[in-house]
Short mmCIF file of N, CA, C and O in Angstrom, two decimals:
data_model
loop_
_atom_site.label_atom_id
_atom_site.label_comp_id
_atom_site.label_asym_id
_atom_site.label_seq_id
_atom_site.Cartn_x
_atom_site.Cartn_y
_atom_site.Cartn_z
N MET A 1 0.80 -1.24 -0.43
CA MET A 1 -0.26 0.31 -0.12
C MET A 1 0.77 1.57 -0.15
O MET A 1 1.54 1.20 0.86
N ALA A 2 0.57 2.37 -1.15
CA ALA A 2 1.59 3.41 -1.35
C ALA A 2 1.00 3.85 -0.19
O ALA A 2 -0.26 4.77 0.11
N PRO A 3 1.90 5.08 0.39
CA PRO A 3 1.56 6.01 1.12
C PRO A 3 0.59 7.13 0.59
O PRO A 3 0.24 7.23 -0.26
N SER A 4 0.05 7.73 1.72
CA SER A 4 -0.58 9.16 0.34
C SER A 4 -0.18 10.62 0.65
O SER A 4 -0.24 10.64 -0.58
N GLU A 5 0.68 10.25 0.37
CA GLU A 5 2.37 11.21 0.10
C GLU A 5 2.81 11.05 0.83
O GLU A 5 3.69 10.18 1.88
N GLU A 6 4.59 11.44 -0.53
CA GLU A 6 6.05 11.14 -0.17
C GLU A 6 6.16 12.27 1.20
O GLU A 6 7.17 13.12 0.73
N ARG A 7 6.66 11.69 2.46
CA ARG A 7 7.27 12.37 3.00
C ARG A 7 6.91 12.40 4.41
O ARG A 7 6.46 10.99 5.16
N THR A 8 7.87 13.03 5.59
CA THR A 8 8.03 12.20 7.01
C THR A 8 6.31 12.16 7.48
O THR A 8 6.00 13.11 7.89
N PRO A 9 6.16 10.98 7.82
CA PRO A 9 4.30 11.11 8.53
C PRO A 9 4.66 11.54 9.62
O PRO A 9 5.44 11.60 10.92
N LEU A 10 3.76 12.18 9.89
CA LEU A 10 3.54 13.37 11.64
C LEU A 10 3.04 12.64 12.58
O LEU A 10 1.86 11.80 12.42
N ARG A 11 2.48 13.22 13.82
CA ARG A 11 1.80 13.01 14.80
C ARG A 11 0.72 13.33 13.99
O ARG A 11 0.01 12.73 15.04
N SER A 12 -0.30 13.50 13.71
CA SER A 12 -1.64 14.00 12.41
C SER A 12 -1.90 12.85 11.64
O SER A 12 -2.65 13.15 11.00
N ASP A 13 -0.73 12.09 11.74
CA ASP A 13 -0.95 10.61 10.26
C ASP A 13 -1.85 9.36 10.55
O ASP A 13 -1.05 9.45 12.01
N TYR A 14 -2.27 8.84 9.86
CA TYR A 14 -2.00 7.38 10.75
C TYR A 14 -0.70 7.09 9.93
O TYR A 14 -0.49 7.15 8.84
N ARG A 15 0.03 6.33 10.82
CA ARG A 15 1.60 5.64 10.16
C ARG A 15 2.03 5.18 11.29
O ARG A 15 1.06 3.99 12.02
N ILE A 16 2.27 3.52 11.04
CA ILE A 16 3.49 2.62 10.44
C ILE A 16 4.65 2.98 11.67
O ILE A 16 5.78 3.33 10.74
N SER A 17 4.84 2.29 12.65
CA SER A 17 6.37 2.58 13.75
C SER A 17 6.70 1.67 13.85
O SER A 17 6.08 0.33 14.14
N LEU A 18 8.01 1.22 12.87
CA LEU A 18 8.85 0.32 13.07
C LEU A 18 9.65 -0.43 14.18
O LEU A 18 9.98 -1.58 14.67
N GLY A 19 9.62 0.55 14.62
CA GLY A 19 10.23 0.42 16.42
C GLY A 19 11.18 1.45 16.70
O GLY A 19 11.26 2.73 15.86
N THR A 20 11.85 1.20 17.98
CA THR A 20 13.25 2.71 18.35
C THR A 20 13.94 2.14 18.21
O THR A 20 14.44 0.50 18.90
N PHE A 21 14.95 2.49 17.95
CA PHE A 21 16.66 2.27 18.08
C PHE A 21 17.82 3.04 18.13
O PHE A 21 16.88 4.09 18.77
N GLY A 22 18.92 2.23 18.80
CA GLY A 22 19.31 2.38 19.16
C GLY A 22 20.21 4.51 18.16
O GLY A 22 21.11 5.18 18.42
N SER A 23 20.92 3.62 16.93
CA SER A 23 20.99 3.91 15.77
C SER A 23 20.14 4.25 14.97
O SER A 23 19.93 3.31 14.22
N GLU A 24 20.42 4.79 13.58
CA GLU A 24 20.09 5.38 12.58
C GLU A 24 20.86 3.89 11.50
O GLU A 24 19.75 3.60 10.84
N ALA A 25 21.88 3.33 12.00
CA ALA A 25 22.55 1.86 11.00
C ALA A 25 21.37 0.79 11.70
O ALA A 25 20.86 0.50 11.01
N GLU A 26 21.41 0.87 12.74
CA GLU A 26 20.88 -0.32 13.22
C GLU A 26 19.00 -0.09 12.79
O GLU A 26 18.06 -0.90 12.29
N ALA A 27 18.79 0.74 12.99
CA ALA A 27 16.81 1.46 12.39
C ALA A 27 17.26 0.74 10.81
O ALA A 27 15.98 0.07 10.57
N ARG A 28 17.90 1.33 9.75
CA ARG A 28 18.04 0.76 8.61
C ARG A 28 18.20 -0.62 8.53
O ARG A 28 16.94 -1.01 7.66
N ARG A 29 18.79 -1.22 9.10
CA ARG A 29 18.99 -2.87 9.68
C ARG A 29 17.61 -3.59 9.15
O ARG A 29 17.14 -4.44 8.87
N ALA A 30 16.53 -2.57 10.69
CA ALA A 30 15.57 -3.66 11.13
C ALA A 30 14.43 -3.26 9.57
O ALA A 30 13.42 -3.67 9.22
N ALA A 31 14.86 -1.98 9.20
CA ALA A 31 13.96 -1.81 7.90
C ALA A 31 13.80 -2.33 7.01
O ALA A 31 12.97 -1.60 6.00
N SER A 32 15.67 -3.15 6.50
CA SER A 32 15.71 -3.39 5.12
C SER A 32 14.59 -4.39 4.39
O SER A 32 14.44 -3.63 3.32
N GLY A 33 14.07 -5.10 5.18
CA GLY A 33 12.98 -5.84 4.51
C GLY A 33 11.49 -5.06 4.38
O GLY A 33 11.02 -5.06 2.78
N VAL A 34 11.14 -3.97 4.77
CA VAL A 34 10.41 -3.13 4.57
C VAL A 34 10.29 -2.25 3.76
O VAL A 34 9.56 -2.11 2.74
N SER A 35 12.14 -1.56 3.44
CA SER A 35 12.01 -0.85 2.61
C SER A 35 12.31 -1.64 0.75
O SER A 35 12.19 -1.58 -0.24
N ASP A 36 12.75 -2.75 0.91
CA ASP A 36 13.04 -3.96 0.41
C ASP A 36 11.54 -4.52 -0.68
O ASP A 36 11.19 -4.76 -1.97
N ALA A 37 10.08 -4.13 0.28
CA ALA A 37 8.96 -4.30 -0.19
C ALA A 37 8.17 -3.16 -0.79
O ALA A 37 7.58 -3.42 -0.97
N GLY A 38 9.07 -2.09 -1.10
CA GLY A 38 8.75 -0.79 -2.22
C GLY A 38 8.33 0.18 -0.72
O GLY A 38 7.43 1.70 -1.39
N TYR A 39 8.37 0.02 0.03
CA TYR A 39 8.07 0.75 1.33
C TYR A 39 9.13 1.87 1.74
O TYR A 39 9.55 1.39 2.11
N PRO A 40 8.28 3.35 1.75
CA PRO A 40 9.49 4.01 1.91
C PRO A 40 9.67 4.22 3.52
O PRO A 40 8.44 3.96 4.51
N VAL A 41 10.68 3.89 4.18
CA VAL A 41 10.86 4.37 5.57
C VAL A 41 11.69 5.43 5.92
O VAL A 41 12.66 5.88 5.06
N TYR A 42 10.81 6.27 6.99
CA TYR A 42 11.27 7.69 7.19
C TYR A 42 11.70 7.03 8.65
O TYR A 42 11.80 6.48 9.44
N ILE A 43 13.61 7.38 8.13
CA ILE A 43 14.25 7.28 9.60
C ILE A 43 13.76 8.37 10.70
O ILE A 43 14.36 9.90 9.87
N ILE A 44 13.54 8.83 11.48
CA ILE A 44 13.32 9.87 12.76
C ILE A 44 14.92 9.38 13.79
O ILE A 44 14.16 9.07 14.92
N ASP A 45 15.42 11.17 13.50
CA ASP A 45 16.85 11.10 14.51
C ASP A 45 15.96 12.24 15.79
O ASP A 45 15.52 12.88 15.39
N LEU A 46 15.58 11.89 17.36
CA LEU A 46 15.03 12.11 18.46
C LEU A 46 16.09 12.41 18.95
O LEU A 46 15.81 12.39 20.43
N GLY A 47 17.25 12.03 19.01
CA GLY A 47 18.27 12.83 19.80
C GLY A 47 19.27 11.96 20.62
O GLY A 47 19.68 10.56 19.99
N SER A 48 18.31 11.08 21.49
CA SER A 48 18.73 10.03 21.62
C SER A 48 18.54 8.67 21.28
O SER A 48 18.76 7.42 21.99
N GLN A 49 17.60 8.50 20.78
CA GLN A 49 17.02 7.49 19.85
C GLN A 49 16.37 7.56 18.62
O GLN A 49 16.94 8.65 18.33
N VAL A 50 16.32 6.44 17.92
CA VAL A 50 15.89 6.83 16.39
C VAL A 50 14.80 5.62 16.00
O VAL A 50 14.39 4.95 17.06
N VAL A 51 13.88 6.30 15.83
CA VAL A 51 12.59 6.00 15.10
C VAL A 51 12.32 5.80 13.77
O VAL A 51 12.92 6.45 12.80
N ALA A 52 12.10 3.84 13.82
CA ALA A 52 11.59 3.92 11.92
C ALA A 52 10.02 3.99 11.79
O ALA A 52 9.39 3.23 12.31
N GLN A 53 9.33 4.64 10.31
CA GLN A 53 8.64 5.19 10.33
C GLN A 53 7.63 4.79 8.98
O GLN A 53 8.59 5.14 8.09
N VAL A 54 6.96 4.17 8.47
CA VAL A 54 6.19 4.17 7.40
C VAL A 54 5.00 5.50 7.13
O VAL A 54 3.85 4.66 8.42
N GLY A 55 4.90 5.62 6.23
CA GLY A 55 3.77 6.39 6.10
C GLY A 55 3.62 7.63 5.40
O GLY A 55 4.29 7.92 4.70
N PRO A 56 2.43 8.98 5.56
CA PRO A 56 1.32 8.90 6.13
C PRO A 56 0.76 7.77 5.50
O PRO A 56 0.72 7.60 4.11
N TYR A 57 -1.00 7.48 6.47
CA TYR A 57 -0.98 7.04 5.07
C TYR A 57 -3.06 7.86 5.47
O TYR A 57 -3.49 8.85 6.87
N GLY A 58 -3.47 8.34 4.40
CA GLY A 58 -4.70 8.59 4.64
C GLY A 58 -6.49 8.30 5.44
O GLY A 58 -6.76 9.50 6.10
N ASP A 59 -5.88 7.50 5.17
CA ASP A 59 -7.36 6.76 6.56
C ASP A 59 -6.83 5.46 6.82
O ASP A 59 -5.74 4.66 6.51
N GLU A 60 -7.75 5.16 8.15
CA GLU A 60 -7.12 3.79 8.93
C GLU A 60 -7.47 2.42 7.61
O GLU A 60 -6.44 1.72 8.65
N THR A 61 -8.00 2.44 7.29
CA THR A 61 -8.63 0.67 6.55
C THR A 61 -7.03 0.96 5.67
O THR A 61 -6.55 -0.16 5.06
N THR A 62 -6.71 2.24 4.75
CA THR A 62 -5.13 1.86 3.82
C THR A 62 -4.56 1.39 4.77
O THR A 62 -2.90 0.57 4.74
N ALA A 63 -4.50 2.13 5.93
CA ALA A 63 -2.83 1.55 6.41
C ALA A 63 -3.21 0.24 7.50
O ALA A 63 -1.75 -0.35 7.77
N ARG A 64 -4.01 -0.14 7.55
CA ARG A 64 -4.39 -1.48 8.07
C ARG A 64 -3.83 -2.03 7.17
O ARG A 64 -2.86 -3.47 7.46
N ARG A 65 -3.89 -1.66 5.61
CA ARG A 65 -3.80 -3.36 4.76
C ARG A 65 -2.39 -2.82 4.74
O ARG A 65 -1.18 -3.88 4.60
N ALA A 66 -1.78 -1.87 4.83
CA ALA A 66 0.00 -1.71 4.66
C ALA A 66 0.62 -2.31 6.11
O ALA A 66 1.39 -3.02 5.53
N LEU A 67 -0.11 -2.00 6.85
CA LEU A 67 0.46 -2.84 7.98
C LEU A 67 0.36 -4.51 8.28
O LEU A 67 1.47 -5.34 8.71
N ALA A 68 -0.52 -5.39 7.82
CA ALA A 68 -0.47 -6.81 7.56
C ALA A 68 0.41 -7.01 6.21
O ALA A 68 0.86 -8.21 6.69
N ASP A 69 0.94 -6.19 4.91
CA ASP A 69 1.94 -6.46 4.88
C ASP A 69 3.30 -5.87 4.94
O ASP A 69 3.71 -7.47 4.96
N ILE A 70 3.54 -5.01 6.13
CA ILE A 70 4.64 -4.97 6.65
C ILE A 70 4.80 -6.13 7.94
O ILE A 70 5.78 -6.51 8.21
N GLN A 71 3.63 -6.03 8.33
CA GLN A 71 4.35 -7.55 9.49
C GLN A 71 4.80 -8.05 9.63
O GLN A 71 6.29 -9.30 10.42
N PRO A 72 5.08 -9.50 8.67
CA PRO A 72 5.54 -10.96 8.32
C PRO A 72 7.29 -9.79 7.88
O PRO A 72 7.94 -10.89 8.39
N ARG A 73 6.95 -8.81 7.99
CA ARG A 73 8.44 -8.24 7.60
C ARG A 73 9.46 -7.72 8.64
O ARG A 73 10.47 -7.55 9.07
N ALA A 74 8.03 -7.16 9.09
CA ALA A 74 8.85 -6.64 10.66
C ALA A 74 7.29 -6.53 11.94
O ALA A 74 6.62 -6.23 11.88
N PRO A 75 7.62 -7.94 12.02
CA PRO A 75 6.85 -7.96 13.44
C PRO A 75 6.49 -7.16 14.58
O PRO A 75 5.13 -7.51 14.95
N ARG A 76 6.93 -6.43 14.78
CA ARG A 76 7.03 -5.80 16.02
C ARG A 76 6.62 -3.92 15.86
O ARG A 76 6.19 -3.75 16.02
N ALA A 77 5.67 -3.99 13.86
CA ALA A 77 5.45 -3.17 13.67
C ALA A 77 4.48 -2.49 14.27
O ALA A 77 3.41 -3.67 14.31
N VAL A 78 3.65 -1.12 14.32
CA VAL A 78 2.54 -0.73 15.47
C VAL A 78 1.89 -0.19 14.29
O VAL A 78 2.64 1.10 13.60
N LEU A 79 0.49 -0.20 14.82
CA LEU A 79 0.15 1.25 14.05
C LEU A 79 -0.53 2.40 14.82
O LEU A 79 -1.16 2.24 15.73
N TYR A 80 -0.35 3.56 14.59
CA TYR A 80 -0.58 4.65 14.72
C TYR A 80 -1.92 5.77 14.61
O TYR A 80 -1.69 5.20 13.57
N ALA A 81 -2.25 6.29 15.31
CA ALA A 81 -3.96 6.59 14.73
C ALA A 81 -3.46 8.30 15.32
O ALA A 81 -2.23 8.49 15.81
N PRO A 82 -4.01 9.07 13.89
CA PRO A 82 -3.45 10.63 14.19
C PRO A 82 -3.58 11.24 15.47
O PRO A 82 -4.54 10.80 15.98
N ARG A 83 -3.08 11.91 16.19
CA ARG A 83 -3.24 12.47 17.65
C ARG A 83 -4.63 13.12 17.81
O ARG A 83 -5.20 13.64 17.09
N GLY A 84 -5.54 12.34 18.70
CA GLY A 84 -6.91 12.78 19.30
C GLY A 84 -7.84 11.70 18.56
O GLY A 84 -8.85 12.20 18.68
N ARG A 85 -6.97 10.97 17.64
CA ARG A 85 -8.07 9.62 17.42
C ARG A 85 -7.42 8.08 18.06
O ARG A 85 -6.65 7.78 18.70
N ASN A 86 -8.49 7.94 18.07
CA ASN A 86 -9.21 5.90 17.86
C ASN A 86 -8.95 5.42 17.04
O ASN A 86 -9.34 5.26 16.30
N LEU A 87 -7.46 4.44 17.07
CA LEU A 87 -8.12 3.20 16.35
C LEU A 87 -9.41 2.02 16.32
O LEU A 87 -10.02 2.18 17.31
N SER A 88 -10.18 1.55 15.13
CA SER A 88 -10.99 1.38 15.21
C SER A 88 -11.27 -0.14 15.90
O SER A 88 -12.29 -0.93 16.48
N GLY A 89 -9.79 -0.24 15.51
CA GLY A 89 -10.12 -2.16 16.38
C GLY A 89 -9.12 -2.50 16.55
O GLY A 89 -8.32 -1.09 17.69
N GLY A 90 -7.98 -3.64 16.89
CA GLY A 90 -7.03 -3.81 17.39
C GLY A 90 -6.21 -3.55 16.98
O GLY A 90 -5.73 -3.63 15.50
N GLY A 91 -4.28 -4.55 17.40
CA GLY A 91 -3.89 -4.15 16.30
C GLY A 91 -3.07 -3.18 15.96
O GLY A 91 -1.38 -3.17 14.76
N GLY A 92 -2.91 -2.19 16.86
CA GLY A 92 -2.07 -1.11 16.98
C GLY A 92 -2.45 -0.24 17.87
O GLY A 92 -2.55 -1.02 19.05
N SER A 93 -1.66 1.42 17.99
CA SER A 93 -1.58 1.73 19.50
C SER A 93 -2.89 2.72 19.07
O SER A 93 -2.90 3.18 17.98
N GLU A 94 -3.20 3.31 20.54
CA GLU A 94 -4.64 4.27 20.07
C GLU A 94 -3.64 5.30 20.14
O GLU A 94 -2.68 5.54 19.92
N THR A 95 -4.16 6.66 20.59
CA THR A 95 -3.69 7.62 19.93
C THR A 95 -2.28 8.36 20.70
O THR A 95 -1.95 7.88 22.13
N THR A 96 -1.58 8.50 19.87
CA THR A 96 -0.37 8.86 20.51
C THR A 96 0.59 10.16 19.18
O THR A 96 0.45 10.14 18.65
#
């Protein structure tokens, strides 16, 4: 599932987190299978940690389809709803 836009996902977007890592190299290694499958992975440096995210997605249905495709490649992947919204079902994280 292609993201709705090619840009770093924000907290106001549906986004998939592949995890938090200690370095950019570690994040890129962990995300390599997802990248190889054609998903743009954004590595976000938060100072003391690095986050790898995929997205943004314009709606929950599209984001869930992408998550289902990504999870075999990145089992710890989690779907996040836009800030102030809840996901309609399980398999992700509530508002963050």
